[in-house]
PDB file of C-alpha atoms in Angstrom:
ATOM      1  CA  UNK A   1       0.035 -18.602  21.511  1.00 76.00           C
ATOM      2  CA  UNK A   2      -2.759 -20.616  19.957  1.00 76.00           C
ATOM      3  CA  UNK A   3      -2.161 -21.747  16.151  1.00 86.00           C
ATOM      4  CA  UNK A   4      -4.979 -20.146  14.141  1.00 95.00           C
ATOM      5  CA  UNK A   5      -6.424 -20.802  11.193  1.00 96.00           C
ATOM      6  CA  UNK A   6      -4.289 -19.596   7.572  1.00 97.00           C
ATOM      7  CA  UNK A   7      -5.774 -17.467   5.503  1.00 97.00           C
ATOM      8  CA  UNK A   8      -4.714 -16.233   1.867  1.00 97.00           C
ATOM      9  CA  UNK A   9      -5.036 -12.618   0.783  1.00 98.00           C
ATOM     10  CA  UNK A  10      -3.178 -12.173  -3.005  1.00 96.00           C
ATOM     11  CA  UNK A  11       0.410 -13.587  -2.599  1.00 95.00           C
ATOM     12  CA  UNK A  12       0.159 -13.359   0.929  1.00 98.00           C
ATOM     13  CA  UNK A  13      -0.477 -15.799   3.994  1.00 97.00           C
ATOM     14  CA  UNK A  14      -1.320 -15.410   7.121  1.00 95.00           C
ATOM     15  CA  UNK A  15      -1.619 -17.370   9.791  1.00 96.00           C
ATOM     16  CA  UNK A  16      -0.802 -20.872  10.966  1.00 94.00           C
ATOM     17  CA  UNK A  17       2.589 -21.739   9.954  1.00 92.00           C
ATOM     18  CA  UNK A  18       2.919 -18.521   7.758  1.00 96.00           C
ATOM     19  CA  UNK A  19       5.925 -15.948   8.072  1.00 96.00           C
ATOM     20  CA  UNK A  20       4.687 -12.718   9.688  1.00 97.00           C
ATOM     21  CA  UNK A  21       3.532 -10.530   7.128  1.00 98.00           C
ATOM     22  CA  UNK A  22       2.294  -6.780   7.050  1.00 98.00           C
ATOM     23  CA  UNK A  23      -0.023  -4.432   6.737  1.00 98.00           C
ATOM     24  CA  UNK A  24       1.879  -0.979   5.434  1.00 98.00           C
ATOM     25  CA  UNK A  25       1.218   1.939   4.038  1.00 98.00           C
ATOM     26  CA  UNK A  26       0.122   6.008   4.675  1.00 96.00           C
ATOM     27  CA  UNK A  27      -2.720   6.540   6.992  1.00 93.00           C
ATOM     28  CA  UNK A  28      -4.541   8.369   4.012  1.00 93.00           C
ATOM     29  CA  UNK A  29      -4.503   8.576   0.327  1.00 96.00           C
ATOM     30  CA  UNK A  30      -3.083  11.858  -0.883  1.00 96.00           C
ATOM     31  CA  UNK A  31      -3.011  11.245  -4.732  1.00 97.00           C
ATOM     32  CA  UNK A  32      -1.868   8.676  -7.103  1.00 97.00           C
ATOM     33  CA  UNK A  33       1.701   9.724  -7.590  1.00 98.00           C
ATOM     34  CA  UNK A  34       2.131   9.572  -3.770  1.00 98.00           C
ATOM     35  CA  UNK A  35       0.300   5.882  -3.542  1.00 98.00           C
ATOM     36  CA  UNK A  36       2.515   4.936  -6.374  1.00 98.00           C
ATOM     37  CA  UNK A  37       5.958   6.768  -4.429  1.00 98.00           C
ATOM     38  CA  UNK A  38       4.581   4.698  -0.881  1.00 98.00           C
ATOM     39  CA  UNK A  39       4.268   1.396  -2.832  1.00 98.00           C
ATOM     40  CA  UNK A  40       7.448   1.350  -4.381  1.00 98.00           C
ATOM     41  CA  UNK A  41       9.445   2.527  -1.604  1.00 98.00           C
ATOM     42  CA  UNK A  42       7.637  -0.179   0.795  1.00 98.00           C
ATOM     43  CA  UNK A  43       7.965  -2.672  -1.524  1.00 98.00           C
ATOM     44  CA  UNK A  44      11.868  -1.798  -2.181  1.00 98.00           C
ATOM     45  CA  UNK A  45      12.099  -1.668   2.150  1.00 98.00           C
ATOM     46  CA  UNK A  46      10.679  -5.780   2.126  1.00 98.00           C
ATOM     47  CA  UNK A  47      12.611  -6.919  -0.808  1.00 98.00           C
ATOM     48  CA  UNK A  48      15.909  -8.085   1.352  1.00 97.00           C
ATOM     49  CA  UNK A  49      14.061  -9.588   3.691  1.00 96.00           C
ATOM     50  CA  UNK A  50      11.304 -11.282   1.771  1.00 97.00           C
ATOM     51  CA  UNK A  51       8.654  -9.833   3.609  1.00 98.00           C
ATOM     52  CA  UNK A  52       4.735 -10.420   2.257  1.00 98.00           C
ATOM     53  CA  UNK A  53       2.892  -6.991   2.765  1.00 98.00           C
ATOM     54  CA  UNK A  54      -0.755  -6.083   1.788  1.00 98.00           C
ATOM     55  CA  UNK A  55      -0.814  -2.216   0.789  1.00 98.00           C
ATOM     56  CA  UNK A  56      -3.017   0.368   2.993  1.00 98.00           C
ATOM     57  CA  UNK A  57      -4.624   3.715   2.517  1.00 97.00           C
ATOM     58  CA  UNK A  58      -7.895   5.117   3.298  1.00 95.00           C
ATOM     59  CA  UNK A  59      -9.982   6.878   1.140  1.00 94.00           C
ATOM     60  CA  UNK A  60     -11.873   8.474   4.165  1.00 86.00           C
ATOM     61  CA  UNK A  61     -10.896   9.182   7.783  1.00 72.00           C
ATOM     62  CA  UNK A  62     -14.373   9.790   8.483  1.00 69.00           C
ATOM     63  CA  UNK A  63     -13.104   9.586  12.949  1.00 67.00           C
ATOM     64  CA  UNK A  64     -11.353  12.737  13.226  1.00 54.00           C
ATOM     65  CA  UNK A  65     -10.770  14.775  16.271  1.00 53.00           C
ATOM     66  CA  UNK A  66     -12.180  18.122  14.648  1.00 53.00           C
ATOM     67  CA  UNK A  67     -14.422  19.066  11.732  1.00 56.00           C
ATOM     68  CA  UNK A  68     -11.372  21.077   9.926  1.00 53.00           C
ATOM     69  CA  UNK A  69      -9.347  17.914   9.993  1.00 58.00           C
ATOM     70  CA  UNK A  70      -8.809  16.390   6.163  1.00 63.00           C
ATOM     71  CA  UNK A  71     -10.541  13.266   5.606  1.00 72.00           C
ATOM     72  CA  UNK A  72      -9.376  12.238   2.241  1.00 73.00           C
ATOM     73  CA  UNK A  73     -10.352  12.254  -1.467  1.00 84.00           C
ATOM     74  CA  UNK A  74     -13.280  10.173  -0.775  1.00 92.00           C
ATOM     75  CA  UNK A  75     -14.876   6.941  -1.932  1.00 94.00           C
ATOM     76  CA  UNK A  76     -14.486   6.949  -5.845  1.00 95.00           C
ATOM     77  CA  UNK A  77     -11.681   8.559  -6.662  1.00 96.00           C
ATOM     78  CA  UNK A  78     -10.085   6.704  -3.763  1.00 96.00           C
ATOM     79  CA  UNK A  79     -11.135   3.279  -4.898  1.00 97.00           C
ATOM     80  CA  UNK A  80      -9.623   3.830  -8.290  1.00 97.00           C
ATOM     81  CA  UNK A  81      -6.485   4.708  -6.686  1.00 98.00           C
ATOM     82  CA  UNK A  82      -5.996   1.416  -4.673  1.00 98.00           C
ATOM     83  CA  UNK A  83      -7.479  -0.387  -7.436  1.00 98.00           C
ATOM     84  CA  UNK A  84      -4.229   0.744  -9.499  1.00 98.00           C
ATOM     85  CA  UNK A  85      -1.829   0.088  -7.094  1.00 98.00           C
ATOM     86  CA  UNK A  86      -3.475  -3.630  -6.561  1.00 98.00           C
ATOM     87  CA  UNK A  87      -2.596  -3.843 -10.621  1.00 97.00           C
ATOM     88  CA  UNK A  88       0.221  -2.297 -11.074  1.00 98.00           C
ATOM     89  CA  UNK A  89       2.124  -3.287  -7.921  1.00 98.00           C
ATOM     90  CA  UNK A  90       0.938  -6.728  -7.625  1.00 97.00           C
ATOM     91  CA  UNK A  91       0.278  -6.692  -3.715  1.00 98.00           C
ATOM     92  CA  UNK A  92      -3.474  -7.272  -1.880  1.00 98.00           C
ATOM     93  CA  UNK A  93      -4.636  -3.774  -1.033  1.00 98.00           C
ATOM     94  CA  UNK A  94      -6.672  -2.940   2.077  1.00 98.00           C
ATOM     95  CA  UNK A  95      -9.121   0.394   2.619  1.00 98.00           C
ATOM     96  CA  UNK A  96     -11.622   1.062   5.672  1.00 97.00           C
ATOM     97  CA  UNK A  97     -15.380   0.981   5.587  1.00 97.00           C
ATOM     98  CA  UNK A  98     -17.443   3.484   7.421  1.00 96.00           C
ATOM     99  CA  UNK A  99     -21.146   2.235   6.030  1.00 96.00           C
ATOM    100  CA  UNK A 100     -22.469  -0.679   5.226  1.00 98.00           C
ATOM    101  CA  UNK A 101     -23.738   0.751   2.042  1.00 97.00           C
ATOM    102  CA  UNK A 102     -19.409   0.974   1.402  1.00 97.00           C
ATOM    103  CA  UNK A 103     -19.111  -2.160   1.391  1.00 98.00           C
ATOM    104  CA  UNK A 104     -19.540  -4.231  -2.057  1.00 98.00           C
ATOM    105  CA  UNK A 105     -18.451  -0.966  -3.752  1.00 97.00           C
ATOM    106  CA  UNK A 106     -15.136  -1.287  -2.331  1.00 98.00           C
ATOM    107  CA  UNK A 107     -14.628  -5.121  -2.463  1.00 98.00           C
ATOM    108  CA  UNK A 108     -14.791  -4.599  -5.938  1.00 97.00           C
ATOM    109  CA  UNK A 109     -11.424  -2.341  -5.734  1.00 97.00           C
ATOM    110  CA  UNK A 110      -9.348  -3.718  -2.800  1.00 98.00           C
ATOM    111  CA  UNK A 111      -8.915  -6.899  -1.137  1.00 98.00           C
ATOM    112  CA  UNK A 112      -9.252  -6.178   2.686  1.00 98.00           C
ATOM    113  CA  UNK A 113     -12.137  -4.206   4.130  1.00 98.00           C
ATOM    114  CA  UNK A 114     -11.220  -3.165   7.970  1.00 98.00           C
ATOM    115  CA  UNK A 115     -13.595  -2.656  10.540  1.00 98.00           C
ATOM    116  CA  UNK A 116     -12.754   1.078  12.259  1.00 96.00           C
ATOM    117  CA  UNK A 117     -12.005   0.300  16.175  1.00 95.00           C
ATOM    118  CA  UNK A 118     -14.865   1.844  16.972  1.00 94.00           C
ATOM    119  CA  UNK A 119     -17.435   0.682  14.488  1.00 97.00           C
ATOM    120  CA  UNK A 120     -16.158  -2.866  15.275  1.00 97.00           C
ATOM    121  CA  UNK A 121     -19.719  -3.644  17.393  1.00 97.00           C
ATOM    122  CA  UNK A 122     -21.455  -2.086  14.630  1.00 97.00           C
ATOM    123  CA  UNK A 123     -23.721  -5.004  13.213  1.00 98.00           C
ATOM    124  CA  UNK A 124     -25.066  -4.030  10.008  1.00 98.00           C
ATOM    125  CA  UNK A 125     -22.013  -2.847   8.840  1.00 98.00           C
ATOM    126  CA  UNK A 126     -19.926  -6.296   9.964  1.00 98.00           C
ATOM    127  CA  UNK A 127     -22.567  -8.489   7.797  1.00 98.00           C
ATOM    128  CA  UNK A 128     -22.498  -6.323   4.707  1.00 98.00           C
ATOM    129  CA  UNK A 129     -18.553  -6.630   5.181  1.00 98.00           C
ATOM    130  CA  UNK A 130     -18.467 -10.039   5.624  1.00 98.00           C
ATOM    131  CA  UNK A 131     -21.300 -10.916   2.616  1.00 98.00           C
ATOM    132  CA  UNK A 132     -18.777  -9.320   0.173  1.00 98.00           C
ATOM    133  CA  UNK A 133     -16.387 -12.432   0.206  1.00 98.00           C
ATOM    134  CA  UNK A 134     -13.867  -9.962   0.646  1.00 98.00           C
ATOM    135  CA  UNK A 135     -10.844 -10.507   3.715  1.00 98.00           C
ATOM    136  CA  UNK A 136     -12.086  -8.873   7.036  1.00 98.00           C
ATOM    137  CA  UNK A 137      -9.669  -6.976   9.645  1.00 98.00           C
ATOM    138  CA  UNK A 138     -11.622  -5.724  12.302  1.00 98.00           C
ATOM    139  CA  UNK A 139      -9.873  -3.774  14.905  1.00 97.00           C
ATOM    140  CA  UNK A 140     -10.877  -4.241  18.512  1.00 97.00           C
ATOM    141  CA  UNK A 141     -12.405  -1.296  19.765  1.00 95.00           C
ATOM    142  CA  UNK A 142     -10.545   0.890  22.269  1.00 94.00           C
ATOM    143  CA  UNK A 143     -13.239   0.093  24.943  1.00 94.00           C
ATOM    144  CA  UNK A 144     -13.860  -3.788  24.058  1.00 96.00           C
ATOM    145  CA  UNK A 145     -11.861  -6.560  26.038  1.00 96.00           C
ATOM    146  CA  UNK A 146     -10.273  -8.835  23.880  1.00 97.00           C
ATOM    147  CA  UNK A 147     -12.591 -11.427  25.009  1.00 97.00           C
ATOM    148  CA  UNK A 148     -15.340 -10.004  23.460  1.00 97.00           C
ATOM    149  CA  UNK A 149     -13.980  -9.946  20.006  1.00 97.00           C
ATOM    150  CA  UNK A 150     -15.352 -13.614  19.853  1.00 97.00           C
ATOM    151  CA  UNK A 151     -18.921 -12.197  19.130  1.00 97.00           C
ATOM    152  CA  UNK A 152     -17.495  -9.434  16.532  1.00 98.00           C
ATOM    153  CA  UNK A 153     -15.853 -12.666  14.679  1.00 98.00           C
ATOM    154  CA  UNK A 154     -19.022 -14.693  15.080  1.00 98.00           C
ATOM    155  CA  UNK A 155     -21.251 -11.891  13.866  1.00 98.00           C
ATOM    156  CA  UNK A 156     -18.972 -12.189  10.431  1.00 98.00           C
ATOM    157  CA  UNK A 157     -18.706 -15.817  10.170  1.00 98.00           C
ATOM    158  CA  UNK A 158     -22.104 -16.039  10.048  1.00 98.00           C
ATOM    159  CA  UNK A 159     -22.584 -14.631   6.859  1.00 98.00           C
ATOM    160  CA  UNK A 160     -20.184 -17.381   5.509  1.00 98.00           C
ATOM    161  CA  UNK A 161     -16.835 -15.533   5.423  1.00 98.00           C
ATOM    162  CA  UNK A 162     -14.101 -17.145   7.060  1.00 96.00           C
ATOM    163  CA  UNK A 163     -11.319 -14.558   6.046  1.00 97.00           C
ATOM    164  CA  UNK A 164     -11.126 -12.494   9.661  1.00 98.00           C
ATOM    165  CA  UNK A 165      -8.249 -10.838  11.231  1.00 98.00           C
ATOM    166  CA  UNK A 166      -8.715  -9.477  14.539  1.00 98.00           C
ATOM    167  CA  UNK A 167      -6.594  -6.541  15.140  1.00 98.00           C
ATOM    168  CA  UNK A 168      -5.598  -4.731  18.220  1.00 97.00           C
ATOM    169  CA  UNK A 169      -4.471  -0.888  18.146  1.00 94.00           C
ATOM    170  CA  UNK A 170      -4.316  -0.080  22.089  1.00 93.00           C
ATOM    171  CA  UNK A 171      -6.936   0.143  25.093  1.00 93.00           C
ATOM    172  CA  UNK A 172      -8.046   3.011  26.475  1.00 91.00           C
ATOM    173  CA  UNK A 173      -6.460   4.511  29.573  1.00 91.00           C
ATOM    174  CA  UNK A 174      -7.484   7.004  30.374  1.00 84.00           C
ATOM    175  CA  UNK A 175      -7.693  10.619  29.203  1.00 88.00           C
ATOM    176  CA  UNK A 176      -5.774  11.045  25.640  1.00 84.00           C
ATOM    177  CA  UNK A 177      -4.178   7.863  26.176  1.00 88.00           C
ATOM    178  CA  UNK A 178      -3.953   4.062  25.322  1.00 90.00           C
ATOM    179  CA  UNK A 179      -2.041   1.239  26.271  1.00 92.00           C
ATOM    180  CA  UNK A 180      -1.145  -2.440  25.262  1.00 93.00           C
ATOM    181  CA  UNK A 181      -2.055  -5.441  26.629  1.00 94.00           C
ATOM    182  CA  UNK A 182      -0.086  -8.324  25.447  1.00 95.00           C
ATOM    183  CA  UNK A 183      -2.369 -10.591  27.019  1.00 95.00           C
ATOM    184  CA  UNK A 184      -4.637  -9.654  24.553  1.00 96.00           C
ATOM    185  CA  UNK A 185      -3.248 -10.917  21.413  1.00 97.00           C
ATOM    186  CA  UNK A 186      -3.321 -14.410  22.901  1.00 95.00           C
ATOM    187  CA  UNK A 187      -6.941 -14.304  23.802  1.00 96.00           C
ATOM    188  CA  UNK A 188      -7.976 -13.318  20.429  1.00 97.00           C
ATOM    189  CA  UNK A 189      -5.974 -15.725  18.344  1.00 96.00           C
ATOM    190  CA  UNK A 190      -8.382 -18.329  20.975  1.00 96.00           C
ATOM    191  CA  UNK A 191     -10.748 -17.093  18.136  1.00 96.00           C
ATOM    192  CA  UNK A 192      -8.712 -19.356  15.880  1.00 97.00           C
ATOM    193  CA  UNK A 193      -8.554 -15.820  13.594  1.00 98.00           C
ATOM    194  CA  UNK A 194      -5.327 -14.683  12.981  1.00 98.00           C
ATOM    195  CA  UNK A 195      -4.016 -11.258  14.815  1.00 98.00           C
ATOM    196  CA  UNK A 196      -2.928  -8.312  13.522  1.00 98.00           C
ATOM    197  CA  UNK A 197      -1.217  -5.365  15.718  1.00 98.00           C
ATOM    198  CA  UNK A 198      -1.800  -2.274  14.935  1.00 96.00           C
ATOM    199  CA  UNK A 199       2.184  -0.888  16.057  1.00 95.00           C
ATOM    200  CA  UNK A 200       1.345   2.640  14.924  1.00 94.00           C
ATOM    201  CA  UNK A 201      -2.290   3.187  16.543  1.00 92.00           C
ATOM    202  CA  UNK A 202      -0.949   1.662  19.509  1.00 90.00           C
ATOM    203  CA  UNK A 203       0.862   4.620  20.586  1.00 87.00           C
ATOM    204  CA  UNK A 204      -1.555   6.998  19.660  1.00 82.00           C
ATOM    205  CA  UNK A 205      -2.471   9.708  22.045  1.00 75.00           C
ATOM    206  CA  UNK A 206      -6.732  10.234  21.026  1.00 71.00           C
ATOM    207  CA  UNK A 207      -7.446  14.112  20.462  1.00 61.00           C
ATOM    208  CA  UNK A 208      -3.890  14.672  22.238  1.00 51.00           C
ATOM    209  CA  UNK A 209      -3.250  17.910  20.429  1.00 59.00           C
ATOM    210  CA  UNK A 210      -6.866  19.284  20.984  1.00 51.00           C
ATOM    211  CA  UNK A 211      -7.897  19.468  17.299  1.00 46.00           C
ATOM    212  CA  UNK A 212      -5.772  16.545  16.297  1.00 54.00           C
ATOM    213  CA  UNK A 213      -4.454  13.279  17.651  1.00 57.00           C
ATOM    214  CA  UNK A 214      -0.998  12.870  19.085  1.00 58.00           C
ATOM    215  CA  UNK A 215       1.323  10.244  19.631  1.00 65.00           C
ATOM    216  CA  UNK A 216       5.021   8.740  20.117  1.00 81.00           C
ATOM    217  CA  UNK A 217       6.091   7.151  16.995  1.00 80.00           C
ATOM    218  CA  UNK A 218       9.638   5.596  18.765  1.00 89.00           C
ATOM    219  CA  UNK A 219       8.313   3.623  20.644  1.00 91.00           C
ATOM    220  CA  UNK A 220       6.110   2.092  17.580  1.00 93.00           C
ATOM    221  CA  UNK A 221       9.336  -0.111  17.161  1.00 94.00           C
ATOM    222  CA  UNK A 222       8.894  -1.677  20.751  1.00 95.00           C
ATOM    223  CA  UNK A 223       5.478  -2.531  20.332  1.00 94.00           C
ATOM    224  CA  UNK A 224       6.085  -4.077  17.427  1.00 97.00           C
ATOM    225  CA  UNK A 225       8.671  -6.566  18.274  1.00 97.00           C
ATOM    226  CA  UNK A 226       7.186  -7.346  21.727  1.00 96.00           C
ATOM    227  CA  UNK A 227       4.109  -8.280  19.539  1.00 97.00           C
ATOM    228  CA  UNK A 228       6.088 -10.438  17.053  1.00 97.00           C
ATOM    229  CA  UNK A 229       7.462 -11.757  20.275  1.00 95.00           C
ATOM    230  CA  UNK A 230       4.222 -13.645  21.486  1.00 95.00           C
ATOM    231  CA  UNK A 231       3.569 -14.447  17.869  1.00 95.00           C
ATOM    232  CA  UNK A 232       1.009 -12.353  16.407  1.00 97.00           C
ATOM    233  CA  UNK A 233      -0.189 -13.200  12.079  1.00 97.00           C
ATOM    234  CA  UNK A 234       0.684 -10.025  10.796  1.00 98.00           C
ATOM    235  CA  UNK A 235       1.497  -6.223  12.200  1.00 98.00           C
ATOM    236  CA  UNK A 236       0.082  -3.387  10.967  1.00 98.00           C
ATOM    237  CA  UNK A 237       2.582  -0.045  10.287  1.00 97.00           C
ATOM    238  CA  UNK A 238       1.141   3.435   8.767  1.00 96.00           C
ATOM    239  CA  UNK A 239       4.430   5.308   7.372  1.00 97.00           C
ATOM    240  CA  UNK A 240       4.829   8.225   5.447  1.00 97.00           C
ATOM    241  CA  UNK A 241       7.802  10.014   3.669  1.00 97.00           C
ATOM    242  CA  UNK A 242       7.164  13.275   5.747  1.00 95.00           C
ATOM    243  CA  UNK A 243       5.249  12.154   8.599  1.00 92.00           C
ATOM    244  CA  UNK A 244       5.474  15.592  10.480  1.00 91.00           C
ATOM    245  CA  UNK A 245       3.697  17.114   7.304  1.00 91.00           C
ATOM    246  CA  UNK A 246       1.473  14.334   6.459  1.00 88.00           C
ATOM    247  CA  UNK A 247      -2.415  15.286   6.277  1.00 87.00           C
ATOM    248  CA  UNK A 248      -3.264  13.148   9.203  1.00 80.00           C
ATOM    249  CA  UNK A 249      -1.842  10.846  12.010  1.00 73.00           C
ATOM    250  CA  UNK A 250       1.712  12.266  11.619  1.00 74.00           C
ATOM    251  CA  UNK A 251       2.860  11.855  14.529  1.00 81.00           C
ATOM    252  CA  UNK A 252       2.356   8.072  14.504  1.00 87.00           C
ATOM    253  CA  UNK A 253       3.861   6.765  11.347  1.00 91.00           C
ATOM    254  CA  UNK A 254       7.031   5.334  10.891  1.00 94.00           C
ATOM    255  CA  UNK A 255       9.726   7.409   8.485  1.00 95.00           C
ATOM    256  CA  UNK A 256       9.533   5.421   5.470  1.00 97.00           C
ATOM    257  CA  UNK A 257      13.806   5.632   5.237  1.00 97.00           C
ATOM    258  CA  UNK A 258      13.297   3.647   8.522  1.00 97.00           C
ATOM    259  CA  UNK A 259      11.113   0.883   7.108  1.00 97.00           C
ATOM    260  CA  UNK A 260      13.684  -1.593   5.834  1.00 98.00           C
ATOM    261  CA  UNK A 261      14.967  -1.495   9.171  1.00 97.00           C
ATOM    262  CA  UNK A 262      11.968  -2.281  11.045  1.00 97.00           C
ATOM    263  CA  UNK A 263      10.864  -5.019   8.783  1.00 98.00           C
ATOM    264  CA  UNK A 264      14.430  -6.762   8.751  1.00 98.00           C
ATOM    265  CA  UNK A 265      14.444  -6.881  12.891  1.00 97.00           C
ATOM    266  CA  UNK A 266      10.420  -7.905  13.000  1.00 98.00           C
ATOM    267  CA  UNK A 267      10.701 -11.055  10.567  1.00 98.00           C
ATOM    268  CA  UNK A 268      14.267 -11.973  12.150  1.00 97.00           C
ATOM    269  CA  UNK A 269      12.092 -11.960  15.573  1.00 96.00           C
ATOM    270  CA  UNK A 270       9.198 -13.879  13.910  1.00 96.00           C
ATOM    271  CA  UNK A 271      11.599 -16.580  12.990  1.00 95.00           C
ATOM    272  CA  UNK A 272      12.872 -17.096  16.036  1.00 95.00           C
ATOM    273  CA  UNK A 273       9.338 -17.276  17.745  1.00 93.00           C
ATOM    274  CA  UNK A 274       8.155 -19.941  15.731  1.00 90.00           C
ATOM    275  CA  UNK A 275      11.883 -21.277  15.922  1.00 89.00           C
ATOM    276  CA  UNK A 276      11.121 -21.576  19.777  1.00 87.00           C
ATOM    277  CA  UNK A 277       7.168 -22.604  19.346  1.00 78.00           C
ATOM    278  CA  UNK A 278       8.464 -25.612  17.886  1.00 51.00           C
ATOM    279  CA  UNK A 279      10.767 -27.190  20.407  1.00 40.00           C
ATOM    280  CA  UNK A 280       9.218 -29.407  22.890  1.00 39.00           C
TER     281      UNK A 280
END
């Protein structure tokens, strides 16, 4: 796997010769007290094994399979939220962007904009994301092949920024259903960005429950250490207390008891990768 570029984000690297880190946290923000109960109980799960992790929520799921599907608590009160958690938890925080008219409002509260997969060609949106200063991650669109995330990169470089993650969450195959191609994560880190996988969207099943998405959280796991495997910057994990009660993408996310786990086997794989990446 090609060495990309470092980037810094807070207290964490990724990157080049950087650890793996992570992306973590509930697919949407439910209130305060729960954003505080996610970030301390992630940040207790990545304590033993030293593991850097920026902090994720989204104000807004504004791609849902149905219009009775709950989207979140919206832009402002949302912001504030993350914007505490940045403060009082001392970790980078992350949040999607939907407009382009989002975008400076929210760099001023979080530290990561992401790109939705499928807003990822979206031009106007990808400059006024990438004139904020703030980090990138742009996931690769379920239709896109990973070859073609050069031009979504190049579209925010030119506005200056040169803190991009390119993330892959799945291809689309077929009817209600994705799959991963591992092939992919090498052709994007080409870029010389670093990659992110997205374990949880990954197994996603799009609209599989008719008014909802399904999905197969085990084999989240898999992905994940077959992506630390070929050497990916950073992996992305949603995870939830109750995920079989959670407002949206339940049946995705991680158990947050199983967490420490996870991270434990996916950095002791990481270190062996670039363990091996160094021999001759």
């Amino acid at each position: 796997m090609s060495k990309t570029r470092q980037i810094g984000i807070g207290n964490v690297m990724l990157g080049g010769d950087a650890p793996v880190a992570f992306i973590l946290g509930p697919c949407q923000l439910e209130s305060l007290a729960h954003a505080r109960m996610m970030a301390e109980r992630i940040t207790e799960a990545c304590a033993p094994s030293g593991a850097r992790f920026i902090f994720k929520a989204s104000y807004d799921k504004a791609n849902r399979s149905s219009i009775g599907t709950e989207r979140g608590l919206g832009i402002d009160e949302g912001l504030t939220i993350l914007a505490k958690i940045r403060d009082e938890f001392g970790v980078p925080v992350l949040t999607d962007v939907h407009e382009p008219g989002q975008c400076a409002v929210a760099a001023e509260a979080v530290d990561v904009l992401q790109i939705p997969a499928f807003l990822c060609r979206q031009t106007d949106l990808l400059l006024a994301a990438g004139e904020t200063g703030a980090a990138v991650n742009v996931k690769k669109g379920q239709f896109l092949a990973p070859w073609d995330m050069g031009n979504v990169a190049s579209k925010l470089a030119s506005t200056g920024n040169e803190r991009i993650m390119l993330c892959d969450r799945g291809t689309s195959f077929g009817y209600n259903t994705l799959v991963s191609d591992l092939r992919g994560l090498p052709i994007m880190a080409g870029t010389g960005w670093p990659v992110v996988f997205d374990a949880t969207h990954s197994i996603q099943q799009p609209g599989g429950q008719g008014t909802t998405s399904g999905g197969e959280r085990e084999f989240a796991p898999v992905m994940a250490r077959a992506a630390v495997a070929v050497g990916v910057s950073a992996v992305f994990i949603e995870t939830h207390q109750d995920p079989d009660n959670a407002p949206s993408d339940g049946p995705n996310m991680i158990p947050i008891s199983e967490l420490a786990g996870l991270i434990d086997a996916l950095t002791r794989f990481d270190a062996l990768t670039r363990e091996l990446s160094l021999k001759p």
